[in-house]
mmCIF file of C-alpha atoms in Angstrom:
data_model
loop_
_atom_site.group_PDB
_atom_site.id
_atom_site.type_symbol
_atom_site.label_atom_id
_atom_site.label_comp_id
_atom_site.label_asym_id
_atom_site.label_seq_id
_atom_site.Cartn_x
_atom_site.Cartn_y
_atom_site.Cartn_z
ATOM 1 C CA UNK B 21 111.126 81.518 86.354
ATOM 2 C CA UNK B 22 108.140 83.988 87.299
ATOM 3 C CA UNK B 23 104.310 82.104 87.616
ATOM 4 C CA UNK B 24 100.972 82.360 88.165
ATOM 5 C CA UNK B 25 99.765 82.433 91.817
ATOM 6 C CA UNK B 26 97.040 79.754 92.101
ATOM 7 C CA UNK B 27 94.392 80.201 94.823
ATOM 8 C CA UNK B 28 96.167 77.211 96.620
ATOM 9 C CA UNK B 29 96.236 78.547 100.253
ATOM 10 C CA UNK B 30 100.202 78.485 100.073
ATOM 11 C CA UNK B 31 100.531 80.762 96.792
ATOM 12 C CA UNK B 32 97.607 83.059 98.467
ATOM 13 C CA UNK B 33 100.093 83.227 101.873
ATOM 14 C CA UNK B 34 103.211 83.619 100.382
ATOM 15 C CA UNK B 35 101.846 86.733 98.095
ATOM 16 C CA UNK B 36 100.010 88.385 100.496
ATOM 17 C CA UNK B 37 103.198 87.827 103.037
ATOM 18 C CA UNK B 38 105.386 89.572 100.294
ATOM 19 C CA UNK B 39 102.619 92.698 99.723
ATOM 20 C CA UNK B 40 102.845 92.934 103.627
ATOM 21 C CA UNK B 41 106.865 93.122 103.783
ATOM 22 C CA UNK B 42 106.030 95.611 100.504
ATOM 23 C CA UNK B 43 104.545 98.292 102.831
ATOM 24 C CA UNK B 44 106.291 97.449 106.035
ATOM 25 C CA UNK B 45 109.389 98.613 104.085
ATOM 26 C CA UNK B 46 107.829 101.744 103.030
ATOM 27 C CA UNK B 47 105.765 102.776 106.144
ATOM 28 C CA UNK B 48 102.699 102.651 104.226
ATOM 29 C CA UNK B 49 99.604 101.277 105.921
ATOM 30 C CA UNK B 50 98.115 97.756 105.627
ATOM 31 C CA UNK B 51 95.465 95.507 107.507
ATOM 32 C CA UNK B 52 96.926 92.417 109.587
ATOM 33 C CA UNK B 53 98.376 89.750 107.946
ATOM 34 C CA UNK B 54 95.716 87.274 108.255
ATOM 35 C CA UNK B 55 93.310 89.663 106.637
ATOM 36 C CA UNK B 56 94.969 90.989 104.060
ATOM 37 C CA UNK B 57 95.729 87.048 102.731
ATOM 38 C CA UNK B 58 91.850 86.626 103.046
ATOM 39 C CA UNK B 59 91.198 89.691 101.256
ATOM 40 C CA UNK B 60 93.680 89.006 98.564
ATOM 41 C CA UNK B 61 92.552 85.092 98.548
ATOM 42 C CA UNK B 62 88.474 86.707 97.482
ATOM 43 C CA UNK B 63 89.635 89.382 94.737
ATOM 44 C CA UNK B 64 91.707 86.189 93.169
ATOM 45 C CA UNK B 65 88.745 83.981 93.157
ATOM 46 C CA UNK B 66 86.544 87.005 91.477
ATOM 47 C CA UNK B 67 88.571 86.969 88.899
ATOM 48 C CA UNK B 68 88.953 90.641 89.016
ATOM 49 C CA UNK B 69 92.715 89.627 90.446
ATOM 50 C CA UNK B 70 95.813 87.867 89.026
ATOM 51 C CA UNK B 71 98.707 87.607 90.744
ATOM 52 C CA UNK B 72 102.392 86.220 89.946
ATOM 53 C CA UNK B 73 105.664 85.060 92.016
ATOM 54 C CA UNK B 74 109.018 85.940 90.893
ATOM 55 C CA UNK B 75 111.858 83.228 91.195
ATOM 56 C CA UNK B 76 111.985 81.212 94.442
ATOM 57 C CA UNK B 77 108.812 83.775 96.127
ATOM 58 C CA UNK B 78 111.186 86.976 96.267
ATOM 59 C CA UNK B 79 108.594 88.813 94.813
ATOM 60 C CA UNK B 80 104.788 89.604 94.207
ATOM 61 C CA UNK B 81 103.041 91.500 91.284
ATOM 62 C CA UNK B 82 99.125 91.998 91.768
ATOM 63 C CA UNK B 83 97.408 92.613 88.339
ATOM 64 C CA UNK B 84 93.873 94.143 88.664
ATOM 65 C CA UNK B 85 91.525 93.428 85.199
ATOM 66 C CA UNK B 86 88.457 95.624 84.545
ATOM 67 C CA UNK B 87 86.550 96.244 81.346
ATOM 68 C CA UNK B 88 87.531 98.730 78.599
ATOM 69 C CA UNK B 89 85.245 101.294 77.922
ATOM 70 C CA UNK B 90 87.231 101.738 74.063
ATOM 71 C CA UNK B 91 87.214 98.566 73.021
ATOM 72 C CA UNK B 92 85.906 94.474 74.069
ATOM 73 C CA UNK B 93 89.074 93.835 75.570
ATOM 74 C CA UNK B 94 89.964 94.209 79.279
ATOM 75 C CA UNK B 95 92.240 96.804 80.552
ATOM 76 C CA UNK B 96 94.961 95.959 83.209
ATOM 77 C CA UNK B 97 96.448 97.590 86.332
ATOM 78 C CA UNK B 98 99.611 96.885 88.096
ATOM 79 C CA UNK B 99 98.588 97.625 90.959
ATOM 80 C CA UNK B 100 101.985 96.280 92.993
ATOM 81 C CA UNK B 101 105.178 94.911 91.671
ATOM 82 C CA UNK B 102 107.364 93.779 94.607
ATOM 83 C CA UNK B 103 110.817 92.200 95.063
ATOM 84 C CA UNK B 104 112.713 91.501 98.200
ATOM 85 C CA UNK B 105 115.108 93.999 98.740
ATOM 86 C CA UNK B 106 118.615 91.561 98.839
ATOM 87 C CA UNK B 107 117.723 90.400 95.206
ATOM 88 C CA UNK B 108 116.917 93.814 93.432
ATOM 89 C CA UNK B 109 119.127 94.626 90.347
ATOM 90 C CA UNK B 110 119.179 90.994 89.220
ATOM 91 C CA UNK B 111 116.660 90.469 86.710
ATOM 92 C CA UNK B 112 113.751 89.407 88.806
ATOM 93 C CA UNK B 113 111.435 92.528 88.369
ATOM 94 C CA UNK B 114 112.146 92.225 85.070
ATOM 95 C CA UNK B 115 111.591 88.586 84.243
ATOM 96 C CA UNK B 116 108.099 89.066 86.853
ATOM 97 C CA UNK B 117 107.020 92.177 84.630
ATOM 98 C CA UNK B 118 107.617 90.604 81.849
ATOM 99 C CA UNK B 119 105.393 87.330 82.882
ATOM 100 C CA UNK B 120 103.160 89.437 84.125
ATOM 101 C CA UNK B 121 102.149 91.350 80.709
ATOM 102 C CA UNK B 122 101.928 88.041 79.137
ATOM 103 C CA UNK B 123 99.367 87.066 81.933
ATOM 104 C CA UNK B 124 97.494 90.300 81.377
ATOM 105 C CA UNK B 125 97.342 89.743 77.383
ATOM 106 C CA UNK B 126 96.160 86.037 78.274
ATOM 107 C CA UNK B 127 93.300 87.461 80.322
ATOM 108 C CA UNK B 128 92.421 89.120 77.789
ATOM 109 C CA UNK B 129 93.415 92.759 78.183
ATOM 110 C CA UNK B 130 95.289 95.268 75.553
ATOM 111 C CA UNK B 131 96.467 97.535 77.267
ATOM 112 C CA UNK B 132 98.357 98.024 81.112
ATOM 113 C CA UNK B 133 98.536 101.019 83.158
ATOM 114 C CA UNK B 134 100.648 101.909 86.258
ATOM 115 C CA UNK B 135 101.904 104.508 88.388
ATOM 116 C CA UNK B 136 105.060 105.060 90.449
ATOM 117 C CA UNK B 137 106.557 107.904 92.729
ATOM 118 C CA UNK B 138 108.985 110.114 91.322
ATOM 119 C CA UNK B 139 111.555 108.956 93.362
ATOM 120 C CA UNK B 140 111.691 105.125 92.518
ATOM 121 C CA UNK B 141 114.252 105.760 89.794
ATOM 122 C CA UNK B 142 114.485 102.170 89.532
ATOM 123 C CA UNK B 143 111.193 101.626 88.570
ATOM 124 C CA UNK B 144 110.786 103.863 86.418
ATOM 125 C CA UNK B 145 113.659 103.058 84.222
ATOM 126 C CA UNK B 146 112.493 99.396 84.934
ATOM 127 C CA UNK B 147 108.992 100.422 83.109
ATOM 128 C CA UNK B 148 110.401 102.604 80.218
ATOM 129 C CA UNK B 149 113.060 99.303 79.409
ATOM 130 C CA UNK B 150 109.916 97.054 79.251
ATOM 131 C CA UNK B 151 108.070 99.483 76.620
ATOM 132 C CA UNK B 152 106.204 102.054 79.098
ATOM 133 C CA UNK B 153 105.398 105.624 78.528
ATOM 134 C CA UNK B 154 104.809 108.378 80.883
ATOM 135 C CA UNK B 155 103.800 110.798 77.722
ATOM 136 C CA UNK B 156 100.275 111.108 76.176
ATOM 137 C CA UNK B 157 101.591 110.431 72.776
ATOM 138 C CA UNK B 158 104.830 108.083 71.898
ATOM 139 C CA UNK B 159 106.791 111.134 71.222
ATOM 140 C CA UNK B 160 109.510 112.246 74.234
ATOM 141 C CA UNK B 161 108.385 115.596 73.524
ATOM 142 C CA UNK B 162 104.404 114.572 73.914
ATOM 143 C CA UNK B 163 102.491 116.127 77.049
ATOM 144 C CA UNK B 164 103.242 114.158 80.408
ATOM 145 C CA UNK B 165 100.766 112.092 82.077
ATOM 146 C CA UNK B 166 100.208 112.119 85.785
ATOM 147 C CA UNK B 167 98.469 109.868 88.676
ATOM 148 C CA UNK B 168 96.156 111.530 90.709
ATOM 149 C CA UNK B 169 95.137 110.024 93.290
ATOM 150 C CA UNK B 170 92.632 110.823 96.764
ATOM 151 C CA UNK B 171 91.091 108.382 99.376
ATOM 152 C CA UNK B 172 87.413 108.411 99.964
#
């Protein structure tokens, strides 16, 4: 069963281990181990932060919380969701996804935002299963939303 990371040092390690493997896997850039646990370890202790395990550590989601400007509530971003590649298409993205919208509603936010490439089929059907749109409105035939996104 999914949980809540602590900040214990070993639930701080083991997620910032599995966001490592995350972009090892996918060639995507990241800061040495050691600092990306520290980093990770701060933006958990702001608050700002929640993270969650899947089963047995084979996975990571990262939650990010900042106030809505529509209502009092706070609005949530998944910013990663992450399982090991041997487990995939058993249930564990879905049962972490799942824990992780209950965390975000008991955190207080009402609504969750995310965004995935084209190409990560998986995910995407993942999302739309767990009550996700990609379409301004709730209609299929409602305008499509897109992720823009630029580094500074």
């Amino acid at each position: 069963m999914p949980r809540t990371a602590t900040l214990d040092d070993a639930d701080v390690a083991t997620a910032a281990r599995l966001l490592w493997d995350f972009n090892e896997e996918y060639g995507d850039p990241a800061p040495p181990l050691e600092t990306l646990t520290a980093r990770l370890g701060e933006l958990m202790a702001s608050g700002e932060t929640a993270v969650a395990l899947a089963d047995d550590d084979l996975g990571v989601a990262v939650l990010r919380l900042r106030p809505n400007l529509w209502s009092d509530a706070l609005e949530a971003y998944l910013a990663e969701l992450y399982i090991v590649p041997p487990r995939r298409g058993q249930g564990l993205g879905r049962a972490l996804l799942a824990h992780t919208l209950e965390l975000a509603r008991s955190l207080g936010a009402d609504r969750i935002e995310l965004g995935t490439s084209e190409d990560d089929v998986a995910a995407r059907k993942l999302y739309t299963k767990m009550g996700f749109t990609r379409h301004e409105g709730t209609l299929p035939e409602d305008p499509l939303m897109f992720v823009y996104e630029q580094d500074l």
